[in-house]
Coordinates of C-alpha atoms in Angstrom, one line a residue:
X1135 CA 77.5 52.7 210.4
X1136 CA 74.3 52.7 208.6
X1137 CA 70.9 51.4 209.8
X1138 CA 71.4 48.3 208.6
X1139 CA 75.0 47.5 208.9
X1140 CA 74.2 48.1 213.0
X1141 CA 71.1 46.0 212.8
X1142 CA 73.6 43.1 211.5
X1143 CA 76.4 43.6 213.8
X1144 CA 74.0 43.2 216.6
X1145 CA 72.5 40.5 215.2
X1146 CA 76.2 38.8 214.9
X1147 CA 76.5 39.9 218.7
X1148 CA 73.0 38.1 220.1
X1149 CA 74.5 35.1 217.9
X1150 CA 77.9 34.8 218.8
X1151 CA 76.5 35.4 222.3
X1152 CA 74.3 32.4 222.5
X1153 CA 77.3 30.5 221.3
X1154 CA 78.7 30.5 224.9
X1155 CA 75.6 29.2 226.0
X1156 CA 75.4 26.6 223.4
X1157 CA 78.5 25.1 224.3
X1158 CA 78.0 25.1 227.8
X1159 CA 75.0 23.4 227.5
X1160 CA 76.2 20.6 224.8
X1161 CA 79.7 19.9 227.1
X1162 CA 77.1 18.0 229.3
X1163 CA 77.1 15.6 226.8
X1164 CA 80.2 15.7 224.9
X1165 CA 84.2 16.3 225.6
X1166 CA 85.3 19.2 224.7
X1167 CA 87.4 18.6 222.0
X1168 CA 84.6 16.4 220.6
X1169 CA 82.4 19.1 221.0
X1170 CA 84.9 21.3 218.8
X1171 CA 85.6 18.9 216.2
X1172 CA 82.0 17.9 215.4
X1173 CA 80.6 21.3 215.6
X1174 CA 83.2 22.7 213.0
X1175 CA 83.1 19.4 210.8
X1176 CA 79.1 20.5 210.1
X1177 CA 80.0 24.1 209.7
X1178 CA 82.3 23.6 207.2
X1179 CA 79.8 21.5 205.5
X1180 CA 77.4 24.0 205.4
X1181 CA 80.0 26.6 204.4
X1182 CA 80.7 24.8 201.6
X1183 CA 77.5 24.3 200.1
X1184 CA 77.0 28.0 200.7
X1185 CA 80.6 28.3 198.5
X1186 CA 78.9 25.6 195.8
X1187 CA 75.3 27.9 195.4
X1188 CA 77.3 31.0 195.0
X1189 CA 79.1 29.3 192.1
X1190 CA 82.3 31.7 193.3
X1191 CA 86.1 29.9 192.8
X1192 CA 86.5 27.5 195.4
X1193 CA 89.9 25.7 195.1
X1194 CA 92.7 27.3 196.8
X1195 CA 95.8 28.2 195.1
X1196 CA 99.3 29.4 196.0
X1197 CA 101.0 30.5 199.3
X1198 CA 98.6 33.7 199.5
X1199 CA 95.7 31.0 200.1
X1200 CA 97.0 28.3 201.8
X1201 CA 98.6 30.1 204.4
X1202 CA 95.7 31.9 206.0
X1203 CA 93.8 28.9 205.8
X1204 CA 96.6 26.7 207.1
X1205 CA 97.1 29.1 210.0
X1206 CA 93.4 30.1 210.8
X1207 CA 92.8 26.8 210.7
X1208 CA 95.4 25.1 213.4
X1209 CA 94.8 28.8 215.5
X1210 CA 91.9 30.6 215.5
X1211 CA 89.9 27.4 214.7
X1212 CA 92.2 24.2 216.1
X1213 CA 94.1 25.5 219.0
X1214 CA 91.2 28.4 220.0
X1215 CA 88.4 26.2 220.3
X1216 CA 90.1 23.0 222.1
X1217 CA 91.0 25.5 225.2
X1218 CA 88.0 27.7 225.1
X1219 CA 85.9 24.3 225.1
X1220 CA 87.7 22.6 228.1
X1221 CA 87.9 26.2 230.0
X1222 CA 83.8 26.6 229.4
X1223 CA 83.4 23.3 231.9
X1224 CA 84.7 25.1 234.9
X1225 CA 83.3 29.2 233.7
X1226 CA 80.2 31.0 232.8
X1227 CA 79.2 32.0 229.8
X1228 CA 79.5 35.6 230.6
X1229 CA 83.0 35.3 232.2
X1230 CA 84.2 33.0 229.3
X1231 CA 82.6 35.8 226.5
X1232 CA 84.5 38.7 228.7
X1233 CA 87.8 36.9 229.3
X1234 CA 88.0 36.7 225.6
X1235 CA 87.7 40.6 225.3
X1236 CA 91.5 40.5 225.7
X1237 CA 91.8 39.8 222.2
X1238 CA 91.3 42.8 220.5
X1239 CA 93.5 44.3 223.1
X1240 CA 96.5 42.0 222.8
X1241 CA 96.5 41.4 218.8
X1242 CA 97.6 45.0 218.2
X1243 CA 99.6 45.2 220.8
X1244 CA 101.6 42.1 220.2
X1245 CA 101.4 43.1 216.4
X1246 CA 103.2 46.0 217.3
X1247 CA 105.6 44.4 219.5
X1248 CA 106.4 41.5 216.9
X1249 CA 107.6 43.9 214.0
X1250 CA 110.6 46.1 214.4
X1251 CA 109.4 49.0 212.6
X1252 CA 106.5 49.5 214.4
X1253 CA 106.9 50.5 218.0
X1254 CA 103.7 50.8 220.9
X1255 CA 103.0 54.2 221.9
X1256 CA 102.7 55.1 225.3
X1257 CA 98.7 54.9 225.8
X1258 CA 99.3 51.5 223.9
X1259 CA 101.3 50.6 226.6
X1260 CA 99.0 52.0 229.2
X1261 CA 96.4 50.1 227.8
X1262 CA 97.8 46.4 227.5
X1263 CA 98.3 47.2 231.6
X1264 CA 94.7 48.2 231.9
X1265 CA 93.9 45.4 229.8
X1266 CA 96.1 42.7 231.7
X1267 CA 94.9 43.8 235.3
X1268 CA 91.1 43.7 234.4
X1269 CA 91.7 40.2 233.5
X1270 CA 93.7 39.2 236.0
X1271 CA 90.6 40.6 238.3
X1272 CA 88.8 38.3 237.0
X1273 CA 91.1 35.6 236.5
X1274 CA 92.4 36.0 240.2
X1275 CA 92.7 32.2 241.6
X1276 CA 90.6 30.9 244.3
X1277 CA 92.0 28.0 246.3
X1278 CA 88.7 27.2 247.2
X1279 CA 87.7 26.7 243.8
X1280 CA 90.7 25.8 241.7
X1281 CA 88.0 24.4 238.7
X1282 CA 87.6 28.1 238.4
X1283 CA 91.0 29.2 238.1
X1284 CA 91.9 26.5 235.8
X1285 CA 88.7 27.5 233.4
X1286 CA 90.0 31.2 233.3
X1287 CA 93.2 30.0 232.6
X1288 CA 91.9 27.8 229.3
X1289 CA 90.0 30.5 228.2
X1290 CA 92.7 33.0 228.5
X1291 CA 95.4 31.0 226.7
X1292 CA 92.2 30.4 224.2
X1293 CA 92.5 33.8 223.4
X1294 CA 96.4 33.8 223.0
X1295 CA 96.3 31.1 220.5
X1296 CA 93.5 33.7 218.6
X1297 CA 96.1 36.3 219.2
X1298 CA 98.9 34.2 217.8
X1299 CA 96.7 33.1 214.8
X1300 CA 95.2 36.8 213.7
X1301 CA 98.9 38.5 213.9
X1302 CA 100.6 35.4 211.9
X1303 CA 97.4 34.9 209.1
X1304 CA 97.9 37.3 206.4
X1305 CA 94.8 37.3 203.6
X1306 CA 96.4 40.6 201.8
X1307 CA 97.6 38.2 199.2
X1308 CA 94.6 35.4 199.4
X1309 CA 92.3 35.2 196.1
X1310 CA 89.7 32.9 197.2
X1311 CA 86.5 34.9 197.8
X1312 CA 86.3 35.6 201.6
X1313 CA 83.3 32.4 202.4
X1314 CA 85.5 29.8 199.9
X1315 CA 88.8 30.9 202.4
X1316 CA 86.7 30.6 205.3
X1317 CA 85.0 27.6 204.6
X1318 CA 88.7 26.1 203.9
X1319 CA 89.8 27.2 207.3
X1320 CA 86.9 25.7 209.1
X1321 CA 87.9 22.4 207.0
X1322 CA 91.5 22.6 208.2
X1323 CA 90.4 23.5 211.8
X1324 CA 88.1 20.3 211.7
X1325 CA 90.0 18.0 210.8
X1326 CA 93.1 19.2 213.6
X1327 CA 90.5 19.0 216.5
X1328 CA 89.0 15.5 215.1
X1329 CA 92.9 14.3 215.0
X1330 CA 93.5 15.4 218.4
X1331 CA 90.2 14.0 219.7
X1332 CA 91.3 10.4 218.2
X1333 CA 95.1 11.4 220.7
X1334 CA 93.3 12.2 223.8
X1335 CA 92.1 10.6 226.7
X1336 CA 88.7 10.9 227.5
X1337 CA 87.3 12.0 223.6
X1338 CA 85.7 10.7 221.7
X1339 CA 84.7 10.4 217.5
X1340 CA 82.2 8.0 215.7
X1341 CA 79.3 6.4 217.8
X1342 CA 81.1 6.5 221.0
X1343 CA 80.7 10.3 220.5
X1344 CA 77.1 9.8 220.6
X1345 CA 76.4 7.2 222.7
X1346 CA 75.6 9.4 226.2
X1347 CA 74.7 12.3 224.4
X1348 CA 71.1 13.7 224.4
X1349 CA 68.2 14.9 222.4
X1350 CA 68.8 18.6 223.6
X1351 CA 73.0 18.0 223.3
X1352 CA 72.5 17.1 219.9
X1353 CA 70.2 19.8 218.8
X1354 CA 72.4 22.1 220.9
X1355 CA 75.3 21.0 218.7
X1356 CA 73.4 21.4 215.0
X1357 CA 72.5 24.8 216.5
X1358 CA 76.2 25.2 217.3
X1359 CA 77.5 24.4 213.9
X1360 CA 74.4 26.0 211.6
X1361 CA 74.1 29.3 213.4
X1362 CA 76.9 30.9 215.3
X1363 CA 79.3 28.6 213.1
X1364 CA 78.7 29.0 209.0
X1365 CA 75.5 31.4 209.0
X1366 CA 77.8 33.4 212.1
X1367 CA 81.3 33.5 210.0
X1368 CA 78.7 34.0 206.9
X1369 CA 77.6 37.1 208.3
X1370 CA 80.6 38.2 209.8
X1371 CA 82.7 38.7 206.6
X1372 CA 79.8 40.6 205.2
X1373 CA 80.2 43.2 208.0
X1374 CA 83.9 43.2 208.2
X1375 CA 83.7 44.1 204.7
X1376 CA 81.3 46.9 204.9
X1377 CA 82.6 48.7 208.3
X1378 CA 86.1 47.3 208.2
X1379 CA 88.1 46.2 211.2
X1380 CA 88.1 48.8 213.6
X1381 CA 84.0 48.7 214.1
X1382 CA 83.7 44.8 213.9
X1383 CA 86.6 44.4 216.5
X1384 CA 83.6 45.8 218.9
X1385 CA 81.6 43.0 218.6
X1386 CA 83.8 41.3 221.0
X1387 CA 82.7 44.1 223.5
X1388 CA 79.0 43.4 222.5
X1389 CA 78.9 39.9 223.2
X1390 CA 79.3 39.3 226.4
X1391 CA 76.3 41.1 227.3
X1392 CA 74.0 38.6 225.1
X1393 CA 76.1 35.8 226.6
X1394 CA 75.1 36.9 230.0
X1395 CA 71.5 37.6 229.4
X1396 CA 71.4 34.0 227.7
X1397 CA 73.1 32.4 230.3
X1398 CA 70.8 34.3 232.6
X1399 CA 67.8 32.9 231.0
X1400 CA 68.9 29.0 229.4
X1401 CA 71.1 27.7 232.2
X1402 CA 70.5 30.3 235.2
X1403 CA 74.1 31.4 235.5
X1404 CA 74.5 34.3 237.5
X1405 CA 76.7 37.5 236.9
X1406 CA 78.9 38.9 239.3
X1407 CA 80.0 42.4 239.7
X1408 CA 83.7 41.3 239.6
X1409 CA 82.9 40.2 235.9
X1410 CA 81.3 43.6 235.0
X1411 CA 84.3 45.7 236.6
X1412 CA 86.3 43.3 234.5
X1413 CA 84.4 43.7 231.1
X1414 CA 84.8 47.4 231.6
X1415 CA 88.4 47.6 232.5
X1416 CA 89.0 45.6 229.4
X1417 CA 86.9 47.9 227.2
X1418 CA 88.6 50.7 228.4
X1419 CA 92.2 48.9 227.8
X1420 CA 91.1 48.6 223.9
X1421 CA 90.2 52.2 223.5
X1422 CA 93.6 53.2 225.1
X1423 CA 95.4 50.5 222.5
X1424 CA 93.2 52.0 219.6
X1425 CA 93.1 55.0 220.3
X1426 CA 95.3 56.3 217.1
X1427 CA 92.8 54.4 214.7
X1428 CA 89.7 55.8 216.2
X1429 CA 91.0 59.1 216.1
X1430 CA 92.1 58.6 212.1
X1431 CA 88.7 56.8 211.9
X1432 CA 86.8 59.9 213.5
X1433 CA 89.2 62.3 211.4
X1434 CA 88.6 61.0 208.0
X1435 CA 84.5 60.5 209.2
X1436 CA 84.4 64.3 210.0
X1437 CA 86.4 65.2 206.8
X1438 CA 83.7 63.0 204.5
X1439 CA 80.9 64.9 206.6
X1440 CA 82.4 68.3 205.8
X1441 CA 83.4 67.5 202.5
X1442 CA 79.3 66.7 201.6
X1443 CA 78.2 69.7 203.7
X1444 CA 80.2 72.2 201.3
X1445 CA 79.0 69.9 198.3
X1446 CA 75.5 70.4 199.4
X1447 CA 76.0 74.1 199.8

């Protein structure tokens, strides 16, 4: 990773970190689904006039579009962000960011378990385990504060839903530019959450949306949409295109640090060591369940470092 291409994937962290915060603060003033729906509705704005300056092809055609789009959009977008919202009311940041740490653990895992040629090796297999009981650490319920319990819960079937979404989305066959795709996706995603914020009790859309919410909710919500939304996803696909997927999968390890700090610093939350133990049990669980692509990454790094050393000689 070069100089650069580290200085963004931090950046993306710090970003996406704040994020946790962000919400947390703005659910004081807005349901959560509310919250969800309005925050990707002015993403996907901005996405698309980022797809409009570029002047790049911006109508999607075909099933190798509209399916990533369709099921980004009801999964990772929809579905992910209605339960990670409601599960933020009763969580920290920090726990929230390091619950979600699962995901790169369980996508390969269950990728692996949902195709018949392609069976989980045995430190795969030790590693969903690790994985699962760090979580479950700090997941555990408390009858004494069942709020709790029922936020990790949200959050954690959150991540499932991301799961679900990342395994069943397929953009090998997708010719919109990556932003266009994404920007479609956000659209989709939108426009779910707003319909299921019309359905439920309790949300809220138009002016009654707005009516209790304040100065610092609102600006907390354009902040929501502009920065860790289009300018984050922005950013993102830059990276994942540069490093590929192995390296920007640990940005979900990097987060939850920033989310913490922030959380530390904007709403006072504390951290307990019951999170940390967690955070690390689930980074361990990942480099168990990845441990055959980091060693092919590694491998092929040390053969392109060998190969310019007899070049050079």
């Amino acid at each position: 990773m070069s100089r650069r291409d580290a200085a963004l994937f931090v950046g993306i962290a710090a970003v996406w970190g704040t994020a946790f915060v962000a919400t947390k603060a703005a659910l004081d003033s807005f349901p959560p689904v509310t919250l969800a729906a309005l925050r990707f509705s002015l993403a996907a704005l901005a996405l698309f006039a980022v797809v409009f300056a570029l002047g790049t092809r911006r109508v999607p055609t075909g099933r190798g579009d509209w399916l990533p789009i369709l099921s980004g959009g009801a999964f990772n977008i929809g579905l992910h962000h209605a339960l990670l919202f409601a599960g933020q009311q009763f969580v920290t940041s920090a726990v929230a960011a390091t619950l979600l740490g699962l995901v790169p653990v369980a996508t390969p895992a269950f990728a692996r378990l949902s195709r018949h040629d392609d069976s989980l090796s045995a430190t795969g297999a030790v590693g969903i385990l690790v994985g699962f009981l760090s979580v479950a650490l700090m997941a555990r319920p408390d009858p004494g504060d069942l709020s709790a319990s029922v936020g990790a819960g949200l959050v954690l079937a959150s991540a499932v839903a991301w799961v679900f979404g990342a395994v069943f989305t397929r953009e090998d066959d997708a010719t919109l530019p990556p932003v266009a795709l994404q920007a479609w996706t956000l659209l989709v995603g939108a426009l779910l959450l707003a319909a299921a914020a019309l359905a439920l009790p309790g949300e809220s859309l138009g002016s009654l949306a707005f009516a209790s919410a304040t100065p610092k909710a609102l600006g907390w919500l354009v902040y929501l949409a502009l920065i860790p939304g289009a300018a984050g996803f922005f950013a993102y696909f830059r990276l994942l295109d540069r490093i590929g997927p192995i390296q920007a999968g640990l940005l979900e390890y990097a987060i939850p640090p920033f989310a913490a700090l922030f959380g530390f610093f904007v709403l006072e939350e504390t951290l307990d060591a019951t999170t940390v133990v967690g955070f690390v049990g689930v980074f361990v669980a990942f480099l168990f369940v990845k441990a055959d692509s980091i060693r092919t990454a590694l491998d092929r790094r040390r053969n392109r470092t060998t190969s310019a050393d007899s070049r050079s000689d």
